[in-house]
PDB file of C-alpha atoms in Angstrom:
ATOM      1  CA  UNK A   1     -12.463   7.382 -27.934  1.00 60.00           C
ATOM      2  CA  UNK A   2     -11.109   9.427 -25.740  1.00 87.00           C
ATOM      3  CA  UNK A   3      -7.801  10.433 -23.804  1.00 90.00           C
ATOM      4  CA  UNK A   4      -9.490   9.315 -20.385  1.00 90.00           C
ATOM      5  CA  UNK A   5      -9.646   5.562 -22.462  1.00 90.00           C
ATOM      6  CA  UNK A   6      -6.637   5.484 -23.905  1.00 91.00           C
ATOM      7  CA  UNK A   7      -4.412   5.861 -20.723  1.00 92.00           C
ATOM      8  CA  UNK A   8      -6.927   3.660 -18.620  1.00 92.00           C
ATOM      9  CA  UNK A   9      -6.539   0.343 -21.421  1.00 92.00           C
ATOM     10  CA  UNK A  10      -2.919   1.484 -21.389  1.00 92.00           C
ATOM     11  CA  UNK A  11      -2.548   0.075 -17.079  1.00 93.00           C
ATOM     12  CA  UNK A  12      -5.599  -2.679 -17.928  1.00 93.00           C
ATOM     13  CA  UNK A  13      -2.776  -3.704 -20.599  1.00 93.00           C
ATOM     14  CA  UNK A  14       0.570  -3.277 -18.222  1.00 93.00           C
ATOM     15  CA  UNK A  15      -1.567  -4.797 -15.186  1.00 93.00           C
ATOM     16  CA  UNK A  16      -2.793  -8.013 -17.414  1.00 93.00           C
ATOM     17  CA  UNK A  17       1.141  -8.304 -18.271  1.00 93.00           C
ATOM     18  CA  UNK A  18       1.892  -8.544 -14.332  1.00 93.00           C
ATOM     19  CA  UNK A  19      -0.542 -11.192 -14.062  1.00 93.00           C
ATOM     20  CA  UNK A  20       1.024 -12.930 -16.941  1.00 92.00           C
ATOM     21  CA  UNK A  21       4.594 -12.787 -15.367  1.00 92.00           C
ATOM     22  CA  UNK A  22       3.251 -13.753 -11.419  1.00 92.00           C
ATOM     23  CA  UNK A  23       1.683 -16.871 -12.473  1.00 92.00           C
ATOM     24  CA  UNK A  24       5.019 -17.606 -15.254  1.00 91.00           C
ATOM     25  CA  UNK A  25       7.418 -17.516 -12.156  1.00 90.00           C
ATOM     26  CA  UNK A  26       4.934 -19.589 -10.045  1.00 89.00           C
ATOM     27  CA  UNK A  27       5.494 -21.640 -12.412  1.00 90.00           C
ATOM     28  CA  UNK A  28       8.966 -21.286 -13.179  1.00 89.00           C
ATOM     29  CA  UNK A  29      10.413 -21.180  -9.656  1.00 87.00           C
ATOM     30  CA  UNK A  30      12.018 -24.042  -7.662  1.00 87.00           C
ATOM     31  CA  UNK A  31      10.951 -24.031  -4.364  1.00 87.00           C
ATOM     32  CA  UNK A  32       7.856 -21.967  -2.221  1.00 86.00           C
ATOM     33  CA  UNK A  33       9.645 -19.451  -0.867  1.00 88.00           C
ATOM     34  CA  UNK A  34      10.928 -18.286  -4.728  1.00 89.00           C
ATOM     35  CA  UNK A  35       7.920 -18.624  -5.599  1.00 89.00           C
ATOM     36  CA  UNK A  36       5.490 -17.208  -3.199  1.00 89.00           C
ATOM     37  CA  UNK A  37       8.510 -13.789  -3.699  1.00 89.00           C
ATOM     38  CA  UNK A  38       8.208 -13.488  -7.349  1.00 90.00           C
ATOM     39  CA  UNK A  39       4.439 -14.348  -7.183  1.00 89.00           C
ATOM     40  CA  UNK A  40       2.921 -11.934  -5.017  1.00 90.00           C
ATOM     41  CA  UNK A  41       4.617  -8.908  -5.446  1.00 90.00           C
ATOM     42  CA  UNK A  42       4.178  -8.754  -9.165  1.00 91.00           C
ATOM     43  CA  UNK A  43       0.430  -9.586  -9.049  1.00 90.00           C
ATOM     44  CA  UNK A  44       0.230  -6.937  -6.215  1.00 91.00           C
ATOM     45  CA  UNK A  45       1.290  -4.409  -8.933  1.00 92.00           C
ATOM     46  CA  UNK A  46      -0.825  -6.210 -11.578  1.00 92.00           C
ATOM     47  CA  UNK A  47      -4.140  -5.673  -9.762  1.00 92.00           C
ATOM     48  CA  UNK A  48      -3.038  -1.974  -8.921  1.00 93.00           C
ATOM     49  CA  UNK A  49      -2.604  -1.118 -13.113  1.00 93.00           C
ATOM     50  CA  UNK A  50      -5.907  -3.229 -13.471  1.00 93.00           C
ATOM     51  CA  UNK A  51      -7.985  -1.397 -10.767  1.00 93.00           C
ATOM     52  CA  UNK A  52      -6.932   2.390 -11.157  1.00 93.00           C
ATOM     53  CA  UNK A  53      -7.179   1.295 -15.470  1.00 93.00           C
ATOM     54  CA  UNK A  54     -10.035   0.274 -14.843  1.00 93.00           C
ATOM     55  CA  UNK A  55     -11.793   3.310 -13.224  1.00 93.00           C
ATOM     56  CA  UNK A  56      -9.624   5.780 -15.614  1.00 93.00           C
ATOM     57  CA  UNK A  57     -11.577   3.858 -18.145  1.00 92.00           C
ATOM     58  CA  UNK A  58     -14.675   3.976 -17.111  1.00 92.00           C
ATOM     59  CA  UNK A  59     -14.027   7.915 -16.834  1.00 90.00           C
ATOM     60  CA  UNK A  60     -14.110   7.632 -20.346  1.00 87.00           C
ATOM     61  CA  UNK A  61     -17.166   5.820 -21.591  1.00 87.00           C
ATOM     62  CA  UNK A  62     -20.475   7.144 -21.682  1.00 86.00           C
ATOM     63  CA  UNK A  63     -22.090   4.981 -18.839  1.00 86.00           C
ATOM     64  CA  UNK A  64     -19.257   5.954 -16.285  1.00 82.00           C
ATOM     65  CA  UNK A  65     -18.974   8.232 -13.499  1.00 87.00           C
ATOM     66  CA  UNK A  66     -16.768   8.915 -10.697  1.00 91.00           C
ATOM     67  CA  UNK A  67     -18.071   6.507  -8.627  1.00 91.00           C
ATOM     68  CA  UNK A  68     -16.404   3.714 -10.556  1.00 92.00           C
ATOM     69  CA  UNK A  69     -12.816   5.289  -9.700  1.00 92.00           C
ATOM     70  CA  UNK A  70     -13.664   5.615  -6.137  1.00 93.00           C
ATOM     71  CA  UNK A  71     -14.728   2.048  -6.022  1.00 93.00           C
ATOM     72  CA  UNK A  72     -11.223   0.612  -8.148  1.00 93.00           C
ATOM     73  CA  UNK A  73      -9.193   2.783  -5.967  1.00 94.00           C
ATOM     74  CA  UNK A  74     -10.706   1.531  -2.619  1.00 93.00           C
ATOM     75  CA  UNK A  75     -10.346  -1.850  -4.328  1.00 94.00           C
ATOM     76  CA  UNK A  76      -6.735  -1.103  -4.963  1.00 93.00           C
ATOM     77  CA  UNK A  77      -6.037   0.384  -1.210  1.00 93.00           C
ATOM     78  CA  UNK A  78      -7.579  -3.210  -0.015  1.00 93.00           C
ATOM     79  CA  UNK A  79      -5.343  -5.469  -1.771  1.00 92.00           C
ATOM     80  CA  UNK A  80      -2.291  -3.857  -1.544  1.00 93.00           C
ATOM     81  CA  UNK A  81      -2.431  -3.757   1.801  1.00 93.00           C
ATOM     82  CA  UNK A  82      -3.736  -7.373   2.677  1.00 92.00           C
ATOM     83  CA  UNK A  83      -1.574  -9.574   0.223  1.00 92.00           C
ATOM     84  CA  UNK A  84       2.128  -8.923   1.689  1.00 91.00           C
ATOM     85  CA  UNK A  85       0.442  -9.806   4.834  1.00 92.00           C
ATOM     86  CA  UNK A  86      -0.939 -13.061   3.876  1.00 91.00           C
ATOM     87  CA  UNK A  87       1.987 -13.930   1.774  1.00 90.00           C
ATOM     88  CA  UNK A  88       3.803 -13.376   5.125  1.00 90.00           C
ATOM     89  CA  UNK A  89       1.973 -15.460   6.906  1.00 90.00           C
ATOM     90  CA  UNK A  90       1.843 -18.411   4.754  1.00 89.00           C
ATOM     91  CA  UNK A  91       5.363 -18.302   3.836  1.00 87.00           C
ATOM     92  CA  UNK A  92       6.028 -18.366   8.012  1.00 88.00           C
ATOM     93  CA  UNK A  93       3.464 -21.083   8.341  1.00 88.00           C
ATOM     94  CA  UNK A  94       6.109 -22.554   5.695  1.00 88.00           C
ATOM     95  CA  UNK A  95       8.704 -21.944   7.806  1.00 87.00           C
ATOM     96  CA  UNK A  96       7.518 -23.381  10.684  1.00 86.00           C
ATOM     97  CA  UNK A  97       5.967 -26.354   9.439  1.00 84.00           C
ATOM     98  CA  UNK A  98       9.813 -27.443   8.507  1.00 81.00           C
ATOM     99  CA  UNK A  99       9.598 -26.778   4.632  1.00 83.00           C
ATOM    100  CA  UNK A 100      13.577 -26.975   3.293  1.00 82.00           C
ATOM    101  CA  UNK A 101      15.320 -24.189   0.713  1.00 84.00           C
ATOM    102  CA  UNK A 102      15.921 -24.912  -2.103  1.00 83.00           C
ATOM    103  CA  UNK A 103      19.455 -26.295  -2.483  1.00 83.00           C
ATOM    104  CA  UNK A 104      20.817 -23.143  -4.226  1.00 80.00           C
ATOM    105  CA  UNK A 105      19.708 -21.270  -1.257  1.00 81.00           C
ATOM    106  CA  UNK A 106      22.620 -19.534  -0.033  1.00 84.00           C
ATOM    107  CA  UNK A 107      20.985 -17.194   2.809  1.00 83.00           C
ATOM    108  CA  UNK A 108      18.886 -17.624   5.578  1.00 82.00           C
ATOM    109  CA  UNK A 109      18.431 -14.936   7.459  1.00 82.00           C
ATOM    110  CA  UNK A 110      15.814 -16.111   9.766  1.00 82.00           C
ATOM    111  CA  UNK A 111      16.706 -18.866  11.314  1.00 84.00           C
ATOM    112  CA  UNK A 112      19.961 -16.859  11.757  1.00 85.00           C
ATOM    113  CA  UNK A 113      17.609 -14.624  13.598  1.00 86.00           C
ATOM    114  CA  UNK A 114      16.167 -17.843  15.522  1.00 85.00           C
ATOM    115  CA  UNK A 115      19.489 -19.145  16.952  1.00 87.00           C
ATOM    116  CA  UNK A 116      20.764 -16.059  17.627  1.00 88.00           C
ATOM    117  CA  UNK A 117      17.872 -15.762  20.297  1.00 87.00           C
ATOM    118  CA  UNK A 118      18.130 -19.279  21.564  1.00 87.00           C
ATOM    119  CA  UNK A 119      21.615 -18.234  22.199  1.00 87.00           C
ATOM    120  CA  UNK A 120      20.971 -15.087  24.426  1.00 87.00           C
ATOM    121  CA  UNK A 121      18.122 -17.056  26.035  1.00 84.00           C
ATOM    122  CA  UNK A 122      20.641 -19.597  27.030  1.00 81.00           C
ATOM    123  CA  UNK A 123      23.361 -17.214  28.346  1.00 80.00           C
ATOM    124  CA  UNK A 124      20.700 -15.772  30.001  1.00 79.00           C
ATOM    125  CA  UNK A 125      19.697 -18.760  31.933  1.00 76.00           C
ATOM    126  CA  UNK A 126      23.537 -19.933  32.656  1.00 76.00           C
ATOM    127  CA  UNK A 127      23.687 -16.495  34.909  1.00 71.00           C
ATOM    128  CA  UNK A 128      20.706 -17.261  36.385  1.00 69.00           C
ATOM    129  CA  UNK A 129      21.988 -20.974  37.653  1.00 63.00           C
ATOM    130  CA  UNK A 130      25.728 -19.668  38.411  1.00 55.00           C
ATOM    131  CA  UNK A 131      24.234 -16.829  40.962  1.00 52.00           C
ATOM    132  CA  UNK A 132      23.051 -19.838  43.017  1.00 49.00           C
TER     133      UNK A 132
ATOM    134  CA  UNK T   1     -14.257  -2.276 -25.762  1.00 60.00           C
ATOM    135  CA  UNK T   2     -12.753  -4.193 -28.097  1.00 66.00           C
ATOM    136  CA  UNK T   3      -9.494  -4.629 -26.567  1.00 81.00           C
ATOM    137  CA  UNK T   4     -11.211  -5.731 -23.590  1.00 87.00           C
ATOM    138  CA  UNK T   5     -11.640  -9.466 -25.204  1.00 90.00           C
ATOM    139  CA  UNK T   6      -8.315  -9.278 -25.303  1.00 90.00           C
ATOM    140  CA  UNK T   7      -7.585  -7.931 -21.830  1.00 91.00           C
ATOM    141  CA  UNK T   8     -10.042 -10.979 -20.061  1.00 92.00           C
ATOM    142  CA  UNK T   9      -8.433 -13.857 -22.086  1.00 91.00           C
ATOM    143  CA  UNK T  10      -4.971 -13.031 -20.839  1.00 90.00           C
ATOM    144  CA  UNK T  11      -6.050 -13.372 -17.610  1.00 92.00           C
ATOM    145  CA  UNK T  12      -7.750 -16.691 -18.152  1.00 91.00           C
ATOM    146  CA  UNK T  13      -4.681 -17.696 -19.596  1.00 91.00           C
ATOM    147  CA  UNK T  14      -3.445 -16.288 -16.085  1.00 91.00           C
ATOM    148  CA  UNK T  15      -5.534 -18.154 -14.170  1.00 91.00           C
ATOM    149  CA  UNK T  16      -5.069 -21.661 -15.974  1.00 91.00           C
ATOM    150  CA  UNK T  17      -1.779 -21.590 -15.498  1.00 89.00           C
ATOM    151  CA  UNK T  18      -2.093 -20.938 -11.833  1.00 90.00           C
ATOM    152  CA  UNK T  19      -4.118 -23.885 -11.408  1.00 91.00           C
ATOM    153  CA  UNK T  20      -1.213 -26.196 -13.261  1.00 91.00           C
ATOM    154  CA  UNK T  21       0.642 -25.347  -9.968  1.00 89.00           C
ATOM    155  CA  UNK T  22      -2.680 -25.982  -7.424  1.00 91.00           C
ATOM    156  CA  UNK T  23      -2.719 -29.236  -9.111  1.00 91.00           C
ATOM    157  CA  UNK T  24       1.085 -30.086  -9.303  1.00 87.00           C
ATOM    158  CA  UNK T  25       2.558 -28.627  -6.634  1.00 76.00           C
ATOM    159  CA  UNK T  26       4.413 -30.804  -4.629  1.00 84.00           C
ATOM    160  CA  UNK T  27       3.600 -29.510  -1.269  1.00 85.00           C
ATOM    161  CA  UNK T  28       0.689 -27.906   0.216  1.00 86.00           C
ATOM    162  CA  UNK T  29       2.368 -24.184   0.978  1.00 87.00           C
ATOM    163  CA  UNK T  30       3.148 -24.875  -2.876  1.00 89.00           C
ATOM    164  CA  UNK T  31      -0.835 -25.005  -3.178  1.00 91.00           C
ATOM    165  CA  UNK T  32      -1.409 -22.410  -1.052  1.00 90.00           C
ATOM    166  CA  UNK T  33       0.774 -20.102  -2.540  1.00 90.00           C
ATOM    167  CA  UNK T  34      -1.365 -20.734  -5.884  1.00 91.00           C
ATOM    168  CA  UNK T  35      -4.677 -20.291  -4.947  1.00 91.00           C
ATOM    169  CA  UNK T  36      -4.043 -16.757  -2.994  1.00 91.00           C
ATOM    170  CA  UNK T  37      -2.297 -15.924  -6.847  1.00 92.00           C
ATOM    171  CA  UNK T  38      -5.364 -17.029  -8.546  1.00 92.00           C
ATOM    172  CA  UNK T  39      -7.829 -15.109  -6.085  1.00 92.00           C
ATOM    173  CA  UNK T  40      -5.533 -11.847  -6.956  1.00 92.00           C
ATOM    174  CA  UNK T  41      -6.067 -12.329 -10.396  1.00 93.00           C
ATOM    175  CA  UNK T  42     -10.057 -13.003 -10.062  1.00 92.00           C
ATOM    176  CA  UNK T  43     -10.602  -9.882  -8.257  1.00 93.00           C
ATOM    177  CA  UNK T  44      -9.018  -8.248 -11.144  1.00 92.00           C
ATOM    178  CA  UNK T  45     -11.386 -10.150 -13.319  1.00 92.00           C
ATOM    179  CA  UNK T  46     -13.515  -9.642 -11.015  1.00 92.00           C
ATOM    180  CA  UNK T  47     -13.411  -5.562 -12.424  1.00 93.00           C
ATOM    181  CA  UNK T  48     -12.775  -5.773 -15.350  1.00 92.00           C
ATOM    182  CA  UNK T  49     -16.086  -7.389 -15.740  1.00 92.00           C
ATOM    183  CA  UNK T  50     -17.814  -4.606 -14.252  1.00 92.00           C
ATOM    184  CA  UNK T  51     -16.897  -2.854 -17.041  1.00 91.00           C
ATOM    185  CA  UNK T  52     -17.856  -5.621 -19.639  1.00 92.00           C
ATOM    186  CA  UNK T  53     -21.020  -5.516 -18.552  1.00 92.00           C
ATOM    187  CA  UNK T  54     -21.243  -2.084 -17.612  1.00 91.00           C
ATOM    188  CA  UNK T  55     -23.142  -2.122 -13.883  1.00 90.00           C
ATOM    189  CA  UNK T  56     -21.458  -0.623 -11.640  1.00 91.00           C
ATOM    190  CA  UNK T  57     -23.029  -2.685  -8.623  1.00 92.00           C
ATOM    191  CA  UNK T  58     -20.371  -5.600  -9.862  1.00 92.00           C
ATOM    192  CA  UNK T  59     -17.007  -3.955  -7.880  1.00 92.00           C
ATOM    193  CA  UNK T  60     -18.604  -5.119  -4.803  1.00 93.00           C
ATOM    194  CA  UNK T  61     -18.870  -7.675  -5.647  1.00 93.00           C
ATOM    195  CA  UNK T  62     -14.907  -7.381  -6.527  1.00 93.00           C
ATOM    196  CA  UNK T  63     -14.383  -6.321  -2.884  1.00 93.00           C
ATOM    197  CA  UNK T  64     -16.696  -8.966  -0.872  1.00 94.00           C
ATOM    198  CA  UNK T  65     -14.389 -11.726  -2.872  1.00 94.00           C
ATOM    199  CA  UNK T  66     -11.050  -9.673  -1.972  1.00 93.00           C
ATOM    200  CA  UNK T  67     -12.214 -10.037   1.696  1.00 93.00           C
ATOM    201  CA  UNK T  68     -12.660 -13.348   1.707  1.00 94.00           C
ATOM    202  CA  UNK T  69      -9.981 -14.480   0.157  1.00 92.00           C
ATOM    203  CA  UNK T  70      -7.964 -12.542   2.550  1.00 92.00           C
ATOM    204  CA  UNK T  71      -9.715 -14.052   5.694  1.00 92.00           C
ATOM    205  CA  UNK T  72      -9.729 -17.756   4.213  1.00 91.00           C
ATOM    206  CA  UNK T  73      -6.302 -17.508   3.386  1.00 91.00           C
ATOM    207  CA  UNK T  74      -4.701 -16.824   6.740  1.00 91.00           C
ATOM    208  CA  UNK T  75      -6.923 -18.744   8.289  1.00 91.00           C
ATOM    209  CA  UNK T  76      -5.285 -21.823   6.291  1.00 89.00           C
ATOM    210  CA  UNK T  77      -1.788 -20.133   7.142  1.00 88.00           C
ATOM    211  CA  UNK T  78      -2.599 -20.110  10.706  1.00 89.00           C
ATOM    212  CA  UNK T  79      -3.879 -23.663  10.439  1.00 89.00           C
ATOM    213  CA  UNK T  80      -0.539 -25.018   8.974  1.00 85.00           C
ATOM    214  CA  UNK T  81       1.265 -23.345  11.257  1.00 82.00           C
ATOM    215  CA  UNK T  82      -0.920 -24.760  14.363  1.00 79.00           C
ATOM    216  CA  UNK T  83      -2.079 -22.306  16.238  1.00 70.00           C
ATOM    217  CA  UNK T  84      -5.893 -22.716  14.512  1.00 65.00           C
TER     218      UNK T  84
END
């Protein structure tokens, strides 16, 4: 076993550990928003570790080539770009379809934002009515 | 290459734990979040299997699977929002 294989194996170990942590958060957390937040972040980090680790690990073996590293980095970049997008879209759909927050939640920035926007548009409508 | 069995077992356990949330989740979004995480973890599993079987062509399978899972989750989210 040479140095590259050892580095890759350590990276894969860190990645699988973060995978395990993400599913643990998926089970442990109380509502859908907290579950999304814990699991998506650590799964993204874990997949980054696993992909780059496999690429470096394959470089250290006898069958490996640079193509392994290039392809795994391509997959890791794709996951890094698309995972937050899908989580954001999913949780926005959850909020709009009226799933309640956990009773221990203390801040709801999105509702404040919506209320402020509604207030501004209401004032604009009232001003238009006053001019007439 | 002995340690790879341990990593495959860890990822299999993680997939089973997220399957628990898919079956148990009280709302639809809980199940969808769990499926999203499960597809991410399965992509990692496919990359590890490419190393296990020493075939570079299996990495393409993982890339295509990641793309299809992304499209599927986006479609389900739009459907839940009422925009599809």
